[in-house]
PDB file of C-alpha atoms and ligand atoms in Angstrom:
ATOM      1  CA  UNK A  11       9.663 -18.938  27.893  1.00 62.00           C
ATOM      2  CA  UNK A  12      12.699 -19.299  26.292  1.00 65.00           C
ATOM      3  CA  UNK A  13      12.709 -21.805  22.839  1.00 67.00           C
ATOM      4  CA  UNK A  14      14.575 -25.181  23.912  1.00 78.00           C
ATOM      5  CA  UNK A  15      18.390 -25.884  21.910  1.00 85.00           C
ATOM      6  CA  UNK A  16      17.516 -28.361  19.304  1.00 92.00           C
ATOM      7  CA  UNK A  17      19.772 -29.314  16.531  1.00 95.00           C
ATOM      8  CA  UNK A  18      19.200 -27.279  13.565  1.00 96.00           C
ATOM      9  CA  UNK A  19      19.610 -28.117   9.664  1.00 97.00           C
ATOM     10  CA  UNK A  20      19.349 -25.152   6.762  1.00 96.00           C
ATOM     11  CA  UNK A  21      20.272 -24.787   3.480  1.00 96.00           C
ATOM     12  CA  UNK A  22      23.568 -23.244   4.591  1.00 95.00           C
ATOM     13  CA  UNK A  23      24.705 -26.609   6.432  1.00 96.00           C
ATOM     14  CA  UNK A  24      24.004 -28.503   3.306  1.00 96.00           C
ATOM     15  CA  UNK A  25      25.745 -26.295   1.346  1.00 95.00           C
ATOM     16  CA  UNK A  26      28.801 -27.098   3.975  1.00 95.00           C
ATOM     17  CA  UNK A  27      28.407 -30.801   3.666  1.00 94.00           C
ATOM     18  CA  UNK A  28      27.873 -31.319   0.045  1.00 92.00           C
ATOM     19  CA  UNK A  29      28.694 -28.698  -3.028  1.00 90.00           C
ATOM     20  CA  UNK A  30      26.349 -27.972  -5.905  1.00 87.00           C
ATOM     21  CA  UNK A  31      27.233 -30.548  -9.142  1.00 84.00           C
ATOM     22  CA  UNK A  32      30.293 -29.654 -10.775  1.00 83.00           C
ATOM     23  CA  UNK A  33      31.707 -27.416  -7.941  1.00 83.00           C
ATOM     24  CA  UNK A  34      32.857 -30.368  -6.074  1.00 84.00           C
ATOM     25  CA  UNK A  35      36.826 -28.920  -6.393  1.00 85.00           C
ATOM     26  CA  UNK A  36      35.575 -26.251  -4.796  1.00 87.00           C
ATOM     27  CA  UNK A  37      34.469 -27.327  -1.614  1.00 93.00           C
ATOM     28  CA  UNK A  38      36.416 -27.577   1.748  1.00 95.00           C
ATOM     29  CA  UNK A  39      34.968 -29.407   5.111  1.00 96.00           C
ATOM     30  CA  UNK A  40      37.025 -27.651   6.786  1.00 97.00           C
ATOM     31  CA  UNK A  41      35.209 -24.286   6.261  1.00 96.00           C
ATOM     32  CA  UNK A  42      32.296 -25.875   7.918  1.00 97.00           C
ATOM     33  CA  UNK A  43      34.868 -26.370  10.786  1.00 97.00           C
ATOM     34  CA  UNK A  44      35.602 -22.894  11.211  1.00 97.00           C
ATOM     35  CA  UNK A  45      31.798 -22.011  10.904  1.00 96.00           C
ATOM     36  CA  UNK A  46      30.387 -24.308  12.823  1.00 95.00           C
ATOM     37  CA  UNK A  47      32.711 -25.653  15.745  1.00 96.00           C
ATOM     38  CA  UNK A  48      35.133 -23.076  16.374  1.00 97.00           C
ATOM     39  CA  UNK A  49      33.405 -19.754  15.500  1.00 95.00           C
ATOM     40  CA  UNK A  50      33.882 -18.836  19.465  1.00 95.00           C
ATOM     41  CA  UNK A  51      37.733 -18.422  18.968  1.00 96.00           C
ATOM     42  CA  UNK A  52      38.456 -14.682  18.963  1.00 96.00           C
ATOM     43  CA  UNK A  53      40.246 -15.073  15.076  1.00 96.00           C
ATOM     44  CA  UNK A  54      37.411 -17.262  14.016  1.00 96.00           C
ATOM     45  CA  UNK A  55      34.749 -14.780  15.690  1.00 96.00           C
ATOM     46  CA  UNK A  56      36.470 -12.092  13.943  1.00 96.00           C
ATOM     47  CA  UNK A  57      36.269 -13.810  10.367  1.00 95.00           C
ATOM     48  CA  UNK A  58      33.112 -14.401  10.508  1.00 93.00           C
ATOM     49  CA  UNK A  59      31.774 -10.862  11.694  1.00 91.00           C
ATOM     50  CA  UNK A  60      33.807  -9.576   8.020  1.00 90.00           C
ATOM     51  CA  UNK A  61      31.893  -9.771   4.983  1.00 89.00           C
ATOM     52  CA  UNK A  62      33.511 -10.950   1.999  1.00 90.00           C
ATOM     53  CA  UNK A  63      32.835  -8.831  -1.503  1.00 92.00           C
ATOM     54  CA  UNK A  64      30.132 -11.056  -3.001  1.00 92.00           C
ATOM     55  CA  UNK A  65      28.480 -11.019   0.889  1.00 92.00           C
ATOM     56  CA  UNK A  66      27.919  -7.612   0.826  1.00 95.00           C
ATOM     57  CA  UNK A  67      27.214  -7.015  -2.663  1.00 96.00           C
ATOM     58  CA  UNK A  68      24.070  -9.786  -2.003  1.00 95.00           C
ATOM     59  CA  UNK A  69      23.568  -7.966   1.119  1.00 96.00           C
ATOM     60  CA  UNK A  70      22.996  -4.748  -0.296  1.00 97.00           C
ATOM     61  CA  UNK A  71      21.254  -5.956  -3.223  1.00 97.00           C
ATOM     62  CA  UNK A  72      18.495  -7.529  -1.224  1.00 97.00           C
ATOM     63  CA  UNK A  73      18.377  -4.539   1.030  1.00 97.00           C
ATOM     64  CA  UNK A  74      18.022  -2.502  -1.915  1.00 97.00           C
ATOM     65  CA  UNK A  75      14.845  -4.393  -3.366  1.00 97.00           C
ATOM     66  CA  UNK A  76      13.404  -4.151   0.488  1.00 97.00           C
ATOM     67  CA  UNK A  77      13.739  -0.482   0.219  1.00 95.00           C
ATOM     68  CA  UNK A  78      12.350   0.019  -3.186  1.00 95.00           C
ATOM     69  CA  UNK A  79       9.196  -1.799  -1.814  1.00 94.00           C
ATOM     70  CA  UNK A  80       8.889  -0.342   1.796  1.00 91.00           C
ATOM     71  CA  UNK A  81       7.863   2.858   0.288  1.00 84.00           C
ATOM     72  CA  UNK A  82       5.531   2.416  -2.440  1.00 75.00           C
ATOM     73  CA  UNK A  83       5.854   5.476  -4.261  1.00 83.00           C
ATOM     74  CA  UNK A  84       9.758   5.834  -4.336  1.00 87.00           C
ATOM     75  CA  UNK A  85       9.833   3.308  -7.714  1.00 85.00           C
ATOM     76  CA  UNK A  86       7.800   6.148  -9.441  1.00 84.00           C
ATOM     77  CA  UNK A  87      10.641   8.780  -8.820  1.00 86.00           C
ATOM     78  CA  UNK A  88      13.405   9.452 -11.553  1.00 83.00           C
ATOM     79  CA  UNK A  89      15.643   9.640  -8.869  1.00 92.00           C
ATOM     80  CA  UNK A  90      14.955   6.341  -7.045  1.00 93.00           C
ATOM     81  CA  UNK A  91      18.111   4.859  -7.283  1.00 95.00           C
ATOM     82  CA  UNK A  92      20.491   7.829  -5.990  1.00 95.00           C
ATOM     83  CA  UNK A  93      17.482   7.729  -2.925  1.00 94.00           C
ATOM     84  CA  UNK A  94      18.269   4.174  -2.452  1.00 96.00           C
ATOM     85  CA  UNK A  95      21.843   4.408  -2.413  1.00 96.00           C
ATOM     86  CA  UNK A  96      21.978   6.734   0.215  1.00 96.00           C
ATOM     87  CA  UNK A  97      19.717   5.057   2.768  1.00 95.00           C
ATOM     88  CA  UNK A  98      22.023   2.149   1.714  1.00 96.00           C
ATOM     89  CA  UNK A  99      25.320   4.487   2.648  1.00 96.00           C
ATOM     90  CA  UNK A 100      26.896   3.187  -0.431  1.00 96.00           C
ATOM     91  CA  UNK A 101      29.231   5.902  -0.581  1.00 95.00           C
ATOM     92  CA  UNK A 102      31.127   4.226   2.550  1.00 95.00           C
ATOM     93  CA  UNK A 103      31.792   0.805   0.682  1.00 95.00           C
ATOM     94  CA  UNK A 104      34.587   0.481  -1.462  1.00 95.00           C
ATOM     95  CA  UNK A 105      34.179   1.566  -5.363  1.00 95.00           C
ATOM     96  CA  UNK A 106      33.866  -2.270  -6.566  1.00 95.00           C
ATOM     97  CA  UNK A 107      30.801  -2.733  -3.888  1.00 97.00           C
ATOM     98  CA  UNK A 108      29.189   0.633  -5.348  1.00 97.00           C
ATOM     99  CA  UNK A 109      29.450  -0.122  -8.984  1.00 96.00           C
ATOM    100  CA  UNK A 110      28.221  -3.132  -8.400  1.00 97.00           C
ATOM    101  CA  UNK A 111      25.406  -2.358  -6.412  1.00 97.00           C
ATOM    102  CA  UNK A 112      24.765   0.896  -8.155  1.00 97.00           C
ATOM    103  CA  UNK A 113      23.965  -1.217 -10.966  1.00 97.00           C
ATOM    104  CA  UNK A 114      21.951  -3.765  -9.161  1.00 97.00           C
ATOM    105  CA  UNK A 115      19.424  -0.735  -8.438  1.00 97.00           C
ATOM    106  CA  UNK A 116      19.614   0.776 -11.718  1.00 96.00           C
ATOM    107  CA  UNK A 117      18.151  -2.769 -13.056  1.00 96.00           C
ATOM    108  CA  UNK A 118      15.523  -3.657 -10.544  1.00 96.00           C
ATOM    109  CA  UNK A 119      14.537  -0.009 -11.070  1.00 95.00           C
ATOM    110  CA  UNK A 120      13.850  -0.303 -14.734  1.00 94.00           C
ATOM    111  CA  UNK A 121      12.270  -3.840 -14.302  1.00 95.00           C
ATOM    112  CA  UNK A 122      10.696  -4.074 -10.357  1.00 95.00           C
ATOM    113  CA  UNK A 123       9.559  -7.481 -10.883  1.00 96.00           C
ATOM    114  CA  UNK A 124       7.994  -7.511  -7.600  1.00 96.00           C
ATOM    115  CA  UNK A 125       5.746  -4.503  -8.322  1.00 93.00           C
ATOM    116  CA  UNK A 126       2.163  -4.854  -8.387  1.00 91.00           C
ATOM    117  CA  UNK A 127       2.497  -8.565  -6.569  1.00 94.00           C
ATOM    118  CA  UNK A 128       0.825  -9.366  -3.688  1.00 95.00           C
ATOM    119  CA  UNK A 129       3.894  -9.408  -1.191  1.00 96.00           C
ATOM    120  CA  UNK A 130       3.621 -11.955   1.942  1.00 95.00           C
ATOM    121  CA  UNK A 131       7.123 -10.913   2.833  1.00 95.00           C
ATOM    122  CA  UNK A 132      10.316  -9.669   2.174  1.00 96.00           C
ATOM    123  CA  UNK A 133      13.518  -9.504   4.276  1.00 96.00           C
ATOM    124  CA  UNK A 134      15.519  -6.808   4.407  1.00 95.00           C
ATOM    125  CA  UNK A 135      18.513  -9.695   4.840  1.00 90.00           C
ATOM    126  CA  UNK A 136      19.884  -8.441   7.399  1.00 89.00           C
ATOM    127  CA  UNK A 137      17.491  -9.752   9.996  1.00 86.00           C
ATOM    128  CA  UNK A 138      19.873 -12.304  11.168  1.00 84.00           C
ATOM    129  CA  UNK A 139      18.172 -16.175  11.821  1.00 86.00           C
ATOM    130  CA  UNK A 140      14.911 -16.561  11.252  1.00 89.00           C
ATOM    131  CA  UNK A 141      12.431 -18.157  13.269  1.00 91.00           C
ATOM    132  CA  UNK A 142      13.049 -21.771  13.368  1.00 94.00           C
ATOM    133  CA  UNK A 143      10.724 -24.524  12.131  1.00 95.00           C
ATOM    134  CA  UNK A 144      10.342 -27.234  14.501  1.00 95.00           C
ATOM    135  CA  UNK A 145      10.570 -30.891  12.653  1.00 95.00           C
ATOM    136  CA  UNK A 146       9.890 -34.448  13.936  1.00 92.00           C
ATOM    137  CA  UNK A 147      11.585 -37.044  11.847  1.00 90.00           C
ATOM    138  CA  UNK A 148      11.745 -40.762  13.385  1.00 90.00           C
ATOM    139  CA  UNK A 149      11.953 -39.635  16.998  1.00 90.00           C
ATOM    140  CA  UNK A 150      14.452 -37.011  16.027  1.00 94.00           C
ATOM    141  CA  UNK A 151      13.843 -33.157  17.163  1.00 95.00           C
ATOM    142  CA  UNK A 152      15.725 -30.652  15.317  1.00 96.00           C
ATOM    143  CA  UNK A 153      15.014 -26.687  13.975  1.00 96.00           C
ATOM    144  CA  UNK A 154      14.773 -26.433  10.258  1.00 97.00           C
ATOM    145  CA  UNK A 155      16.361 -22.251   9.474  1.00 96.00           C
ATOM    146  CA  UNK A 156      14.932 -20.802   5.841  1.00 96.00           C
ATOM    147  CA  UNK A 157      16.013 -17.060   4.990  1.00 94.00           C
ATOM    148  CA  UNK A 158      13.478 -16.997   2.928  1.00 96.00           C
ATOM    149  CA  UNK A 159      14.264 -13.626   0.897  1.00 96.00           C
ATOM    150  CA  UNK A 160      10.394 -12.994  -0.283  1.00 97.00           C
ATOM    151  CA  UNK A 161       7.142 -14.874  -0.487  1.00 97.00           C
ATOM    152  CA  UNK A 162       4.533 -13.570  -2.584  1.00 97.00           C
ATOM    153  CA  UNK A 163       0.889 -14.653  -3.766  1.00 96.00           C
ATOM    154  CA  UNK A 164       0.052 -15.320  -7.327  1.00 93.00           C
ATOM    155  CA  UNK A 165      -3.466 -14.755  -8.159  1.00 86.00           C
ATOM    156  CA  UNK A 166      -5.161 -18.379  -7.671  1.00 89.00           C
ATOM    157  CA  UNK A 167      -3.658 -18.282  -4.326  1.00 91.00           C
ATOM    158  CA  UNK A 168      -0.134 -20.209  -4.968  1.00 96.00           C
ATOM    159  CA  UNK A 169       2.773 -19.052  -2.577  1.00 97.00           C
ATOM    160  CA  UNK A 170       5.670 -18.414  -4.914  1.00 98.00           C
ATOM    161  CA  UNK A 171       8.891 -18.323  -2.814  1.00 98.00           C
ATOM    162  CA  UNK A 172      12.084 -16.194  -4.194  1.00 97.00           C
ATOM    163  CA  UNK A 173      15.313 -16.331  -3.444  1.00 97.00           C
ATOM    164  CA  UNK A 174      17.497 -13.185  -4.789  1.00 97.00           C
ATOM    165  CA  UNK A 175      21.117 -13.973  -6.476  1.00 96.00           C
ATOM    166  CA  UNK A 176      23.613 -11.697  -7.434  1.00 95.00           C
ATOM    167  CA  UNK A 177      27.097 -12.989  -9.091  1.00 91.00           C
ATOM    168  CA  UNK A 178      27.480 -15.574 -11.114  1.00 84.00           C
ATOM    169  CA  UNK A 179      26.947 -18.649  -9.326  1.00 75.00           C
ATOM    170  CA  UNK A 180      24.285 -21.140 -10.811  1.00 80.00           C
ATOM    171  CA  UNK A 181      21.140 -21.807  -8.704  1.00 90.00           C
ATOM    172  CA  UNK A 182      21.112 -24.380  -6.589  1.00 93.00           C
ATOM    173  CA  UNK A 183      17.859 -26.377  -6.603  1.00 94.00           C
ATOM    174  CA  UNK A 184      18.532 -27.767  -3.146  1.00 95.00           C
ATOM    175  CA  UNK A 185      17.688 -24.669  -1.603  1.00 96.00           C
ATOM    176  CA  UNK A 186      14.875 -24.247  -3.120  1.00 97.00           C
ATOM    177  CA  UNK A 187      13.411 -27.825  -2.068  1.00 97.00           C
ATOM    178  CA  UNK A 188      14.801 -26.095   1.559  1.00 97.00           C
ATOM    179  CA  UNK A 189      12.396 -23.586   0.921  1.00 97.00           C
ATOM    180  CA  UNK A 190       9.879 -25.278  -0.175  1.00 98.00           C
ATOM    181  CA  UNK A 191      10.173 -27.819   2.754  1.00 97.00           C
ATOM    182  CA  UNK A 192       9.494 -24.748   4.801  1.00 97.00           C
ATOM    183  CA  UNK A 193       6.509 -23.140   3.032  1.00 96.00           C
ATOM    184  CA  UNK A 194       4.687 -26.476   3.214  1.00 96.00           C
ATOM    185  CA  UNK A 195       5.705 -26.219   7.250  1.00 95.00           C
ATOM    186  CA  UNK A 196       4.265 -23.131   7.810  1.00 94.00           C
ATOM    187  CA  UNK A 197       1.381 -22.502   5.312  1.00 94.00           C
ATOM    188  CA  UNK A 198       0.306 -26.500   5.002  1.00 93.00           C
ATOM    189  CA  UNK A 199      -2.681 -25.965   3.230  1.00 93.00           C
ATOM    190  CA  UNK A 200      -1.570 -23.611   0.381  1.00 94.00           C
ATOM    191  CA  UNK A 201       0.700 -25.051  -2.433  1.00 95.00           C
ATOM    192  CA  UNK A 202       3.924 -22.950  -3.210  1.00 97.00           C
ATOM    193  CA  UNK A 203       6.520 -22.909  -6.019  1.00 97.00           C
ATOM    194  CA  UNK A 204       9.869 -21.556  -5.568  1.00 98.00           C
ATOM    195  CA  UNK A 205      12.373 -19.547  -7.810  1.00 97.00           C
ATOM    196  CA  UNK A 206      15.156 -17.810  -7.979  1.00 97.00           C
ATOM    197  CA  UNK A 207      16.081 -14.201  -9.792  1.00 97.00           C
ATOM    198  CA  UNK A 208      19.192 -12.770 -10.095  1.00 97.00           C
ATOM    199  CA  UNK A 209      19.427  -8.822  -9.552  1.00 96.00           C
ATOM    200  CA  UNK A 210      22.130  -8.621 -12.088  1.00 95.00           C
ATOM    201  CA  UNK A 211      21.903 -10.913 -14.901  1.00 95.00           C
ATOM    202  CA  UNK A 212      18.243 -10.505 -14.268  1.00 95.00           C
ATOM    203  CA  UNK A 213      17.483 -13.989 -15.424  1.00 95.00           C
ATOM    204  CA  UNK A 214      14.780 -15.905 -13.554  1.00 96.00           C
ATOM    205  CA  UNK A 215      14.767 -18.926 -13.261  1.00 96.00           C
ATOM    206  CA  UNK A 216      12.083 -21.294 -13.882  1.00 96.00           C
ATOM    207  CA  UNK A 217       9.741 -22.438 -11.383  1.00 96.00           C
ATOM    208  CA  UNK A 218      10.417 -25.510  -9.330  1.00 97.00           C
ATOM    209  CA  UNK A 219       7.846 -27.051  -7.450  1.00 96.00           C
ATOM    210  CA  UNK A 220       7.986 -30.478  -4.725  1.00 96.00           C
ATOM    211  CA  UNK A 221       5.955 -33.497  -4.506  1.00 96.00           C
ATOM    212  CA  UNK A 222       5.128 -34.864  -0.799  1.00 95.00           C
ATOM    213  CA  UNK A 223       7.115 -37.614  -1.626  1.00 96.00           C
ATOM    214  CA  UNK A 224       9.870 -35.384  -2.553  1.00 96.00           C
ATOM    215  CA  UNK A 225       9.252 -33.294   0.466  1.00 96.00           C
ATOM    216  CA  UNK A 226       9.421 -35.983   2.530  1.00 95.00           C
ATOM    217  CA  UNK A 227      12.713 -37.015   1.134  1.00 96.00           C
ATOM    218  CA  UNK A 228      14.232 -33.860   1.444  1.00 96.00           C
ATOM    219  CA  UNK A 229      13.342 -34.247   5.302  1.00 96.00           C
ATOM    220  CA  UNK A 230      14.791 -37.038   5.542  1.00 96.00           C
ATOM    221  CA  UNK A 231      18.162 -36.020   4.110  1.00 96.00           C
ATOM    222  CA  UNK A 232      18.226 -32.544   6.253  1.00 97.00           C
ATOM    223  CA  UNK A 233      17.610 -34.685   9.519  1.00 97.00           C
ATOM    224  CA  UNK A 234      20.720 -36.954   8.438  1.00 96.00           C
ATOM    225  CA  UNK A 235      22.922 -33.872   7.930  1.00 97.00           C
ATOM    226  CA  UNK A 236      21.923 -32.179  11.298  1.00 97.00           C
ATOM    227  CA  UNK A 237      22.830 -35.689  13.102  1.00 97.00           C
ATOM    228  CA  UNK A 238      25.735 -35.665  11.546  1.00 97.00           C
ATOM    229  CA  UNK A 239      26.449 -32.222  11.850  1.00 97.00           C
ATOM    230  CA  UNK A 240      26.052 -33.003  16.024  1.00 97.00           C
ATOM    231  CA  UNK A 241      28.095 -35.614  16.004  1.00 97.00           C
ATOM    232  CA  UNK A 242      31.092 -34.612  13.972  1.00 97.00           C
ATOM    233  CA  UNK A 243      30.549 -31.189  16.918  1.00 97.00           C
ATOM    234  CA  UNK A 244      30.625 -34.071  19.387  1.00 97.00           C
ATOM    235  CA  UNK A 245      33.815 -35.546  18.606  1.00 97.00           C
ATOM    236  CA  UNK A 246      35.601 -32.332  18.349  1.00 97.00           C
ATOM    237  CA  UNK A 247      34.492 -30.965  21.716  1.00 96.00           C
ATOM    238  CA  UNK A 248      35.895 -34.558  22.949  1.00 97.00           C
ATOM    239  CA  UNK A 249      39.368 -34.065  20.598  1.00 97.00           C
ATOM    240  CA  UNK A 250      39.893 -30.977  19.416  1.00 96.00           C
ATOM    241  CA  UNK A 251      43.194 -32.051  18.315  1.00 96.00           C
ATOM    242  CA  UNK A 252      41.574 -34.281  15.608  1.00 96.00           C
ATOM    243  CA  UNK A 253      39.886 -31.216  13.659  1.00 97.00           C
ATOM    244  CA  UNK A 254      41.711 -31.848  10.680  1.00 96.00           C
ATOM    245  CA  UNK A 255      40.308 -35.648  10.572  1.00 97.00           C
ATOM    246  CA  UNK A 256      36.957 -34.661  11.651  1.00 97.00           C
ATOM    247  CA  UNK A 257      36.577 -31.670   9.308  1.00 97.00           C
ATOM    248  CA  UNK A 258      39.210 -32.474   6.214  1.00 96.00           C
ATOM    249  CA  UNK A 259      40.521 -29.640   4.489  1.00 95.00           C
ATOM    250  CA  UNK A 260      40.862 -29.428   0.819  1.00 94.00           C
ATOM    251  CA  UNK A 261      43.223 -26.861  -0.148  1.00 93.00           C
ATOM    252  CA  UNK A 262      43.808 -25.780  -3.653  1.00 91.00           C
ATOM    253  CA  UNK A 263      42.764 -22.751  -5.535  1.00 88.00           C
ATOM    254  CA  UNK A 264      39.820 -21.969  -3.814  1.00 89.00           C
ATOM    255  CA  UNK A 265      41.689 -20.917  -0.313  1.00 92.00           C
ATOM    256  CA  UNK A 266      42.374 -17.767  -2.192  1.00 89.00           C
ATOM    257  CA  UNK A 267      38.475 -16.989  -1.759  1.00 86.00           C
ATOM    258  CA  UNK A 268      38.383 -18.729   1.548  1.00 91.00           C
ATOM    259  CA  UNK A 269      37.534 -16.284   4.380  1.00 91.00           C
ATOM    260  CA  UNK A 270      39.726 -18.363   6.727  1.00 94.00           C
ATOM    261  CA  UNK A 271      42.800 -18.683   4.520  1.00 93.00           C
ATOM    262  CA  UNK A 272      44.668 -16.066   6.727  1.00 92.00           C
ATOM    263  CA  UNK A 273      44.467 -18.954   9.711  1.00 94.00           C
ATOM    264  CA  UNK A 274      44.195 -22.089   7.735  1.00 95.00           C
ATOM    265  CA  UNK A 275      47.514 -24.199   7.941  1.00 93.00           C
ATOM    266  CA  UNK A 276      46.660 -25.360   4.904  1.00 93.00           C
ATOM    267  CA  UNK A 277      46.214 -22.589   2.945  1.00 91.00           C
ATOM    268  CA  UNK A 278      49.476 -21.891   1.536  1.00 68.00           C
ATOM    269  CA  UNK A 279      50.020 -25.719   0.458  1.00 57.00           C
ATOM    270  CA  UNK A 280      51.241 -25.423  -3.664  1.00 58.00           C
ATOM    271  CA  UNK A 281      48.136 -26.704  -5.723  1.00 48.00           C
ATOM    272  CA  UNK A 282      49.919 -29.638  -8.312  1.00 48.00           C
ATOM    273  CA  UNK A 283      49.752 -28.459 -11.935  1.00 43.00           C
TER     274      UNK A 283
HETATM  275  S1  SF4 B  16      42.087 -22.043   3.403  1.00 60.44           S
HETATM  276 FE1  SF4 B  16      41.787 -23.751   1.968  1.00 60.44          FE
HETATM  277  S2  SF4 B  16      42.105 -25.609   3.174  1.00 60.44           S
HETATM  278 FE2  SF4 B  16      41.830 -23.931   4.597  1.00 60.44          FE
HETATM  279  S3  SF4 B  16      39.667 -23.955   5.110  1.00 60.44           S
HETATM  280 FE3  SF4 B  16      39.918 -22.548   3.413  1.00 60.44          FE
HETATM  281  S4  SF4 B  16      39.583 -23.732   1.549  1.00 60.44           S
HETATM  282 FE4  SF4 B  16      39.921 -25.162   3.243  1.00 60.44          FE
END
């Protein structure tokens, strides 16, 4: 039987409502706009399909780690990363994506810090949504999505949750109460921490861990953004000539990293010194 539509929430709509502290400049609602209400038109659509740089770099990074797991013996071979690279097909990305990868596997080569750990999973991240988690909150149904990168076991039976980074973008400890959220979903009766490494800095951070009160919090806060996620969706379908209101844009430097900027009409407005 087919799952019912719900409303959803994720880490990724969060990220679209509010930015991290101190990136606040950054952020545009009008991106979430484009994602989220009018990623059927054709320009949109194609936008969307086109990864930017730092999308496939993290792409390839985490499929990289899959593949130096999904055969255990290829982290013993000298040779490992060239072996990697070409199940990746690096040689048909452009020479900033391969350096940058290349290196990527040349560090989690010399330091696999998942070897030897008792590995519940680990996506390949290209597996598109994952299964959603179904969550009640005051008489309101809606889907809870976690691309989780890797769950693994410490030895007194704690779920440690990790989410790969590659760039040089600070963590984000919303998504990993997201994650943790989840984990406490779907494996209720085993505590979990959460962290996140990143594949080319190599720092880890450190663990971060929720109370239930906390938990519950962050519940509360993800069923507020998914109802008003619907109902900003809602009054666009009703006046789509009101996008701008519904979704403001806020253009400025950061619409030269925007991937609508080549269809944004406010893209090319001068940013005041
Ligand atoms: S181009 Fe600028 S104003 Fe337009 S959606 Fe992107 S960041 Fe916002």
């Amino acid at each position: 039987m087919p799952t019912p539509w719900r409303p959803f929430a994720s880490y990724n709509l969060w990220l679209q409502f509010a930015p991290p502290i101190g990136q606040e400049h950054w952020h545009c609602d009008m991106k979430r706009g484009f994602t989220k209400a009018r990623s059927r038109e054709p320009l949109v659509a194609a936008l969307l399909a086109t990864d930017t740089i730092p999308q496939r770099i993290g792409l390839l990074a985490q499929r990289g780690v899959y593949e130096f797991h999904r055969d255990p013996f290829i982290l013993y071979h000298s040779d490992a990363v060239t072996k990697v690279a070409e199940i990746l097909q690096l040689d048909q990305e452009s020479e900033i994506i391969q350096e940058r990868v290349i290196s990527i596997l040349k560090n989690y080569h010399l330091n696999p810090i998942l070897f030897g750990k008792n590995i519940i999973t680990l996506s390949r991240g290209d597996e598109g949504f994952p299964e959603p988690i179904l969550i009640e909150q005051d008489n309101y149904q809606f889907n809870l999505f976690a691309a989780i990168d890797c769950i693994f076991e410490e030895q007194h039976g704690t779920l440690h949750i990790l989410d790969f980074k590659t760039g040089q973008a600070n963590f984000d400890k919303r998504q990993a109460y997201v994650y943790l959220l989840a984990a406490n979903l779907l494996y209720p009766t085993q505590p979990s921490v959460a962290s996140f490494y990143n594949l080319e800095s190599e720092k880890w951070s450190d663990p971060i861990t929720a109370t239930a009160s906390q938990l519950n919090a962050f519940r509360i806060e993800l069923a507020r953004i998914s109802q008003q996620h619907q109902k900003d969706l809602q009054r666009y379908r009703h006046s789509p000539s009101e996008f701008k209101r519904i979704f403001p844009p806020n253009p400025g430097i950061n619409c030269q990293q925007c991937s609508f900027n080549s269809i944004c009409e406010f893209s090319n407005i001068e940013v005041s010194a």
